[in-house]
Structures are given as C-alpha cells and as structure tokens.
Coordinates of C-alpha atoms in Angstrom, one line a residue:
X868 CA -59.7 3.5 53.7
X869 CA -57.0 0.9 52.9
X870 CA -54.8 2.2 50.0
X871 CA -53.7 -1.2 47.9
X872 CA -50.9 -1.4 45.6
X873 CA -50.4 -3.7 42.8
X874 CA -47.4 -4.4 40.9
X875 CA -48.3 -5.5 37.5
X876 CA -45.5 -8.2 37.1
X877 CA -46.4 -10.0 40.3
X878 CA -49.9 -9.6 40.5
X879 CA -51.2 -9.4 36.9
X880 CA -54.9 -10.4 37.2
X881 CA -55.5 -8.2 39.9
X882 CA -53.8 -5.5 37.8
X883 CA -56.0 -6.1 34.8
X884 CA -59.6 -6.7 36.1
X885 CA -58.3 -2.7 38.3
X886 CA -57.5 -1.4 35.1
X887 CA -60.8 -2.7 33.3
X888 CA -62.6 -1.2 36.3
X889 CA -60.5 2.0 35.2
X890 CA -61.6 1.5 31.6
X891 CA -57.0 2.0 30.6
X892 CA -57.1 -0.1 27.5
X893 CA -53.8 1.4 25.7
X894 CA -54.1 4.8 27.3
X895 CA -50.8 4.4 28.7
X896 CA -48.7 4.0 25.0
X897 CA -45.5 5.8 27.0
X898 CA -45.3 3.1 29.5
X899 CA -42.5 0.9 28.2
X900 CA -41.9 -2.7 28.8
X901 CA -38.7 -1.7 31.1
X902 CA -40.1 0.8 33.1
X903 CA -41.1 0.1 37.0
X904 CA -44.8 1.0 37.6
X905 CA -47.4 0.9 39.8
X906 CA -51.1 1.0 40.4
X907 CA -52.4 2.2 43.7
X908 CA -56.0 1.7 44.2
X909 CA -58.8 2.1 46.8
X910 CA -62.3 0.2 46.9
X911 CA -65.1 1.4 49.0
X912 CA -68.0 -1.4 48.5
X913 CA -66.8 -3.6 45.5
X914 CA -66.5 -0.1 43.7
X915 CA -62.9 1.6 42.7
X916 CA -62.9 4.4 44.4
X917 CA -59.7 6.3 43.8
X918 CA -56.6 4.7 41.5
X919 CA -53.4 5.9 40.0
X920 CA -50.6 4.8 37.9
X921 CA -47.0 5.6 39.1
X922 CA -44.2 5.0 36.4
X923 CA -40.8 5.2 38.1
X924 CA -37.3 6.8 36.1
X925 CA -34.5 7.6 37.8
X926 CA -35.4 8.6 41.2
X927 CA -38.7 10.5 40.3
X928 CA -41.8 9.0 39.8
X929 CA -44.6 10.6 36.8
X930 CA -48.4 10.3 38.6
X931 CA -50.6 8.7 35.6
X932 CA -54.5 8.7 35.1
X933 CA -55.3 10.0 38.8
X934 CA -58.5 8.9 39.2
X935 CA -61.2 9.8 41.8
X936 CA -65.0 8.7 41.5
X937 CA -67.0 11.2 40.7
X938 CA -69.3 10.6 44.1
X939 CA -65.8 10.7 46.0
X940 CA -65.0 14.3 45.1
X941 CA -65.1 17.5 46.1
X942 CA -64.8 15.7 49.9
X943 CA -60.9 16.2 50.5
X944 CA -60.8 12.6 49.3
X945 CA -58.2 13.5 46.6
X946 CA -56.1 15.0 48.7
X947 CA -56.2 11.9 51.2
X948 CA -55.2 9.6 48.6
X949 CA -52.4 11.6 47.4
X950 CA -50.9 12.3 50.3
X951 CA -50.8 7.8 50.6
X952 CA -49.5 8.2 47.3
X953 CA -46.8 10.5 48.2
X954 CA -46.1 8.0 51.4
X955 CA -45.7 5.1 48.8
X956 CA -43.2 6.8 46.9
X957 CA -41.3 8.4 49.5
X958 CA -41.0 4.7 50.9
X959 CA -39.2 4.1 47.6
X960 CA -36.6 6.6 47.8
X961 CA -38.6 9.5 45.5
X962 CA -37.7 13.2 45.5
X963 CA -39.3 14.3 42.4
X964 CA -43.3 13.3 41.7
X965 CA -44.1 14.9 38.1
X966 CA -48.1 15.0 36.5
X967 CA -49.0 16.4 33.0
X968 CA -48.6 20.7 33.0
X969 CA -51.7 20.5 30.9
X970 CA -54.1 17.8 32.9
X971 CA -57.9 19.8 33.7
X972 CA -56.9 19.5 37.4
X973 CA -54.5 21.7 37.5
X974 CA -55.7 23.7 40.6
X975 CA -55.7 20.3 42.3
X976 CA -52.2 19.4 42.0
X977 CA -51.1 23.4 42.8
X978 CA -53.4 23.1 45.3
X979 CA -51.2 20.1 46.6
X980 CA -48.0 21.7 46.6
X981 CA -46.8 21.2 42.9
X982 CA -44.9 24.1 41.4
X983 CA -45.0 24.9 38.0
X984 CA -41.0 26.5 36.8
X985 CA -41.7 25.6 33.0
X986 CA -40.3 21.6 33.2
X987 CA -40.5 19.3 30.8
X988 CA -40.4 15.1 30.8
X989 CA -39.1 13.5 28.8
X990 CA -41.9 10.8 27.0
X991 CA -41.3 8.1 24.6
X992 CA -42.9 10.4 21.8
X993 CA -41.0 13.4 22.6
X994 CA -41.0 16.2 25.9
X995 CA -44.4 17.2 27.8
X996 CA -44.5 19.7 30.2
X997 CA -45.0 18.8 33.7
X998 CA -45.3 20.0 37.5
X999 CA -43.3 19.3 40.1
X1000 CA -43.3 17.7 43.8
X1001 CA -40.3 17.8 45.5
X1002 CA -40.5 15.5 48.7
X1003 CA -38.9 16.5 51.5

C-alpha cells in the first residue's frame, strides 16, 4: 500500500472528493483557517481504505477522524497505517502526536504506544482530554 498525502491548500479537489469519500462535511468545526493540516489517505481498488486528518500546532500534531474500512480491520492494517502516519510526521519535525482521551478506540491507540497522564488540548471551544505519542 502506497500511503498519499494531500495538502488541502495545494491540492484542493483531490482533498474534497477524499473527504466526500470520508463523508467530513463540517465535522472538523476546530480546524481553523490558519492551522497546517493534512489528510493522509490509502485506496485499495478505487475504494478509501484507511484516511486521517493531521492538524499541526506548535511542534505536535492532533490525529483527526482515523479512519479504517470496516473490511480492512481487525488485519493489523491500523497499525500499518499509523505507523506511515507517524513516519509522515516525524519527517516534519513532530515529537508530540495527540488523539481524543474519549475516542471508542481507545485500546487501539494504547495499544500503539500512547500514554494516557491526564493531558488536555487545547480546542477552539475549550480543553479536551487527549493521549499522548511522544516520537523518539
């Protein structure tokens, strides 16, 4: 697998008909204008197969809407994409990769080698806890 990355502001309709294939419409309301982000995708067939949204601040990046099709799980396929995630953002100069305390996959991201020491991140409408990555 081939993991593609799109930056919105250069490649625009490649970013919107990925994120209409990820069904996004205005999921993301904390993303500002400003911010650096990313979408990192993977097709197998003409279907998405895996895709995530990376928002850069300050030397960390916050993992948004990590997606895996549902006939994609449960193979280590996850855990292969994350770990080209991770790759990305380390080639960017990342030591700190954050993802929602409260997401449902929680024992995928511990699993991963987050740690959860009671963090929070700051958000446009206010401070949600998170997990941490630290790259080393």
């Amino acid at each position: 697998y081939e993991v593609k990355i799109i930056n919105p502001k250069e490649q625009k309709d490649q970013f919107d008909k990925i994120r209409q294939l990820r069904m996004l419409q205005d999921q993301n309301e904390d993303m500002q204008e400003d911010d650096m982000f990313d979408l990192l995708y993977i097709m197998q067939e003409e279907k998405l197969a895996a895709s995530t949204m990376l928002v850069f601040k300050d030397n960390t990046v916050f993992i948004t809407n990590f997606l895996v099709s549902s006939i994609m799980r449960g193979q280590g396929f996850g855990t292969i994409f994350f770990n080209e995630v991770i790759k990305y953002v380390n080639s960017k100069g990342v030591k700190k990769v954050f993802v929602f305390a409260g997401c449902s996959s929680l024992g995928f991201w511990m699993k991963n080698g987050f740690k959860n020491e009671n963090e929070t991140f700051q958000m446009e409408y206010g401070e949600v806890p998170v997990i941490r990555f630290d790259i080393q």
